[in-house]
Coordinates of C-alpha atoms and ligand atoms in Angstrom, one line a residue:
M1324 CA -81.5 4.1 9.7
T1325 CA -77.7 4.0 10.2
T1326 CA -75.3 5.2 7.6
R1327 CA -71.9 3.7 7.4
R1328 CA -70.4 7.0 8.4
S1329 CA -72.5 7.4 11.6
L1330 CA -71.9 3.8 12.5
L1331 CA -68.2 4.3 12.4
G1332 CA -68.6 7.5 14.4
L1333 CA -70.5 5.6 17.0
I1334 CA -67.9 2.9 17.3
A1335 CA -65.1 5.4 17.6
A1336 CA -67.0 7.2 20.3
I1337 CA -67.3 4.1 22.5
P1338 CA -64.5 3.9 25.1
F1339 CA -62.5 0.7 25.1
A1340 CA -64.1 -0.9 28.1
A1341 CA -67.7 0.1 27.3
P1342 CA -70.1 -2.8 27.2
A1343 CA -71.6 -3.6 23.9
F1344 CA -75.0 -4.3 25.4
A1345 CA -75.1 -0.8 26.8
A1346 CA -74.5 0.8 23.4
A1347 CA -77.0 -1.4 21.7
G1348 CA -80.0 0.7 22.7
R1349 CA -82.2 -2.2 23.3
F1350 CA -83.4 -1.3 26.7
A1351 CA -86.8 0.1 27.7
V1352 CA -85.1 2.9 29.6
S1353 CA -82.5 4.7 27.5
Y1354 CA -80.7 8.0 27.6
T1355 CA -77.7 9.5 25.9
P1356 CA -74.3 9.3 27.7
D1357 CA -74.6 13.0 28.6
E1358 CA -78.1 12.5 30.0
W1359 CA -76.9 9.5 32.0
R1360 CA -73.9 11.4 33.3
R1361 CA -76.2 14.2 34.5
R1362 CA -78.7 11.9 36.2
L1363 CA -76.2 9.6 37.9
G1364 CA -73.2 11.7 38.7
K1365 CA -69.6 10.8 37.9
D1366 CA -69.0 7.8 40.1
A1367 CA -72.3 6.0 39.5
Y1368 CA -72.0 6.8 35.8
A1369 CA -68.6 5.1 35.6
V1370 CA -70.0 1.9 37.2
L1371 CA -73.5 1.7 35.6
R1372 CA -72.6 2.9 32.1
E1373 CA -68.9 2.1 31.8
E1374 CA -68.6 -1.1 33.9
A1375 CA -66.2 0.4 36.4
T1376 CA -66.0 -1.4 39.7
E1377 CA -66.2 0.5 42.9
R1378 CA -63.4 0.0 45.5
P1379 CA -64.3 -2.8 47.9
F1380 CA -65.6 -1.9 51.4
T1381 CA -66.6 1.6 50.2
S1382 CA -70.4 1.2 49.9
P1383 CA -72.6 1.9 52.8
L1384 CA -74.9 -0.8 51.4
N1385 CA -72.4 -3.4 52.6
K1386 CA -73.7 -2.9 56.1
E1387 CA -77.3 -2.4 55.2
K1388 CA -79.3 -5.0 57.3
R1389 CA -82.8 -3.6 57.2
I1390 CA -85.6 -5.3 55.4
G1391 CA -86.3 -3.8 52.0
T1392 CA -85.6 -3.7 48.3
F1393 CA -82.4 -2.8 46.4
V1394 CA -83.4 -0.9 43.2
C1395 CA -81.4 0.0 40.2
R1396 CA -79.9 3.5 40.6
G1397 CA -80.4 4.0 36.9
C1398 CA -84.1 3.4 36.6
A1399 CA -85.4 2.3 40.0
L1400 CA -86.4 -1.2 38.9
P1401 CA -86.4 -3.5 41.9
L1402 CA -83.3 -5.9 41.4
F1403 CA -82.5 -7.5 44.8
S1404 CA -84.2 -8.2 48.1
S1405 CA -82.8 -8.0 51.6
A1406 CA -84.1 -11.5 52.0
H1407 CA -81.4 -12.8 49.6
K1408 CA -78.5 -10.6 50.8
F1409 CA -75.6 -12.3 52.6
E1410 CA -72.2 -11.3 54.1
S1411 CA -69.7 -12.5 51.5
G1412 CA -66.7 -10.7 53.1
T1413 CA -65.7 -9.5 49.6
G1414 CA -66.4 -5.8 50.3
W1415 CA -69.3 -5.6 47.8
P1416 CA -73.0 -6.1 48.5
S1417 CA -73.8 -9.7 47.8
F1418 CA -76.9 -11.6 47.0
W1419 CA -77.6 -15.3 46.3
Q1420 CA -80.4 -14.5 43.8
P1421 CA -82.1 -11.6 42.1
I1422 CA -85.5 -10.4 43.3
N1423 CA -87.1 -12.3 40.3
K1424 CA -86.3 -14.0 37.1
T1425 CA -86.6 -11.0 34.8
A1426 CA -84.9 -8.2 36.7
I1427 CA -81.3 -9.1 35.8
G1428 CA -79.7 -9.7 32.4
S1429 CA -76.3 -11.1 31.8
T1430 CA -73.4 -11.2 29.3
V1431 CA -70.1 -13.0 29.1
D1432 CA -67.3 -10.7 30.2
K1433 CA -63.8 -11.6 28.9
S1434 CA -62.0 -8.5 30.2
Y1435 CA -59.0 -8.6 32.4
F1436 CA -58.0 -12.0 31.1
M1437 CA -60.9 -13.7 32.9
V1438 CA -64.2 -15.1 31.8
R1439 CA -66.9 -13.8 34.1
T1440 CA -70.6 -13.4 33.8
E1441 CA -71.5 -9.7 33.9
V1442 CA -75.0 -8.8 35.3
H1443 CA -77.0 -5.7 34.5
C1444 CA -80.5 -4.2 35.0
S1445 CA -82.8 -5.6 32.4
R1446 CA -84.7 -2.3 32.0
C1447 CA -81.9 0.2 31.5
G1448 CA -78.9 -2.0 30.9
G1449 CA -77.0 -0.4 33.9
H1450 CA -74.1 -2.6 34.9
Q1451 CA -74.5 -4.1 38.3
G1452 CA -71.6 -6.4 38.8
H1453 CA -70.8 -10.1 38.2
V1454 CA -72.3 -13.4 39.3
F1455 CA -70.1 -16.3 40.5
D1456 CA -70.9 -19.9 41.4
D1457 CA -69.3 -19.9 44.9
G1458 CA -72.3 -18.5 46.7
P1459 CA -74.3 -20.0 49.6
K1460 CA -77.3 -22.4 49.4
P1461 CA -79.9 -22.8 48.0
T1462 CA -78.6 -21.4 44.7
G1463 CA -74.9 -21.6 45.1
L1464 CA -74.7 -18.2 43.4
R1465 CA -73.0 -15.0 44.5
Y1466 CA -74.2 -11.9 42.8
C1467 CA -71.3 -9.5 43.6
I1468 CA -72.9 -6.0 43.1
N1469 CA -71.6 -2.5 43.1
G1470 CA -73.3 -0.5 45.8
L1471 CA -73.1 2.5 43.5
S1472 CA -75.4 0.7 41.1
L1473 CA -78.2 0.4 43.7
N1474 CA -80.5 2.5 45.9
F1475 CA -82.0 0.9 49.0
V1476 CA -85.7 1.3 49.7
P1477 CA -86.5 0.2 53.3
E1478 CA -89.8 -1.6 53.8
K1479 CA -92.2 0.7 55.5
S1480 CA -92.9 -0.4 59.0
A1481 CA -96.5 -1.1 59.6
Ligands
ZN1983 ZN1 -82.0 0.0 35.6

């Protein structure tokens, strides 16, 4: 139940750059902005919940070469596999496909006078980065992902 008054209050409370999908509350894992801020810390909050972009070449995950799984920092859903990681030279962890067909959702992002495809975690809506069509074979896609949006879980050695 949403009154006109609370709806207007909600809209006014959303910062200019906040993604509409994150405010929609349609994700299985959902917290208030304050709770997210507490769980994620300032930097990861800015990326995951406000679509900030981390500075290139700052993530330790750029150099992560071990076999394992990259999971959402917001909700720990597996999003990308080391098997699909490649060195893009952009300064952001890059993958040519998500770990499966359901992990990643997307929206059209028209900010900064560009039309890009924004990608986010399908379980918590946490912003991951963008996908471009200049990636390597076999998909030709480049998922350009913020390291702050991910945690790496190395595969246990047998
Ligand atoms: Zn998530």
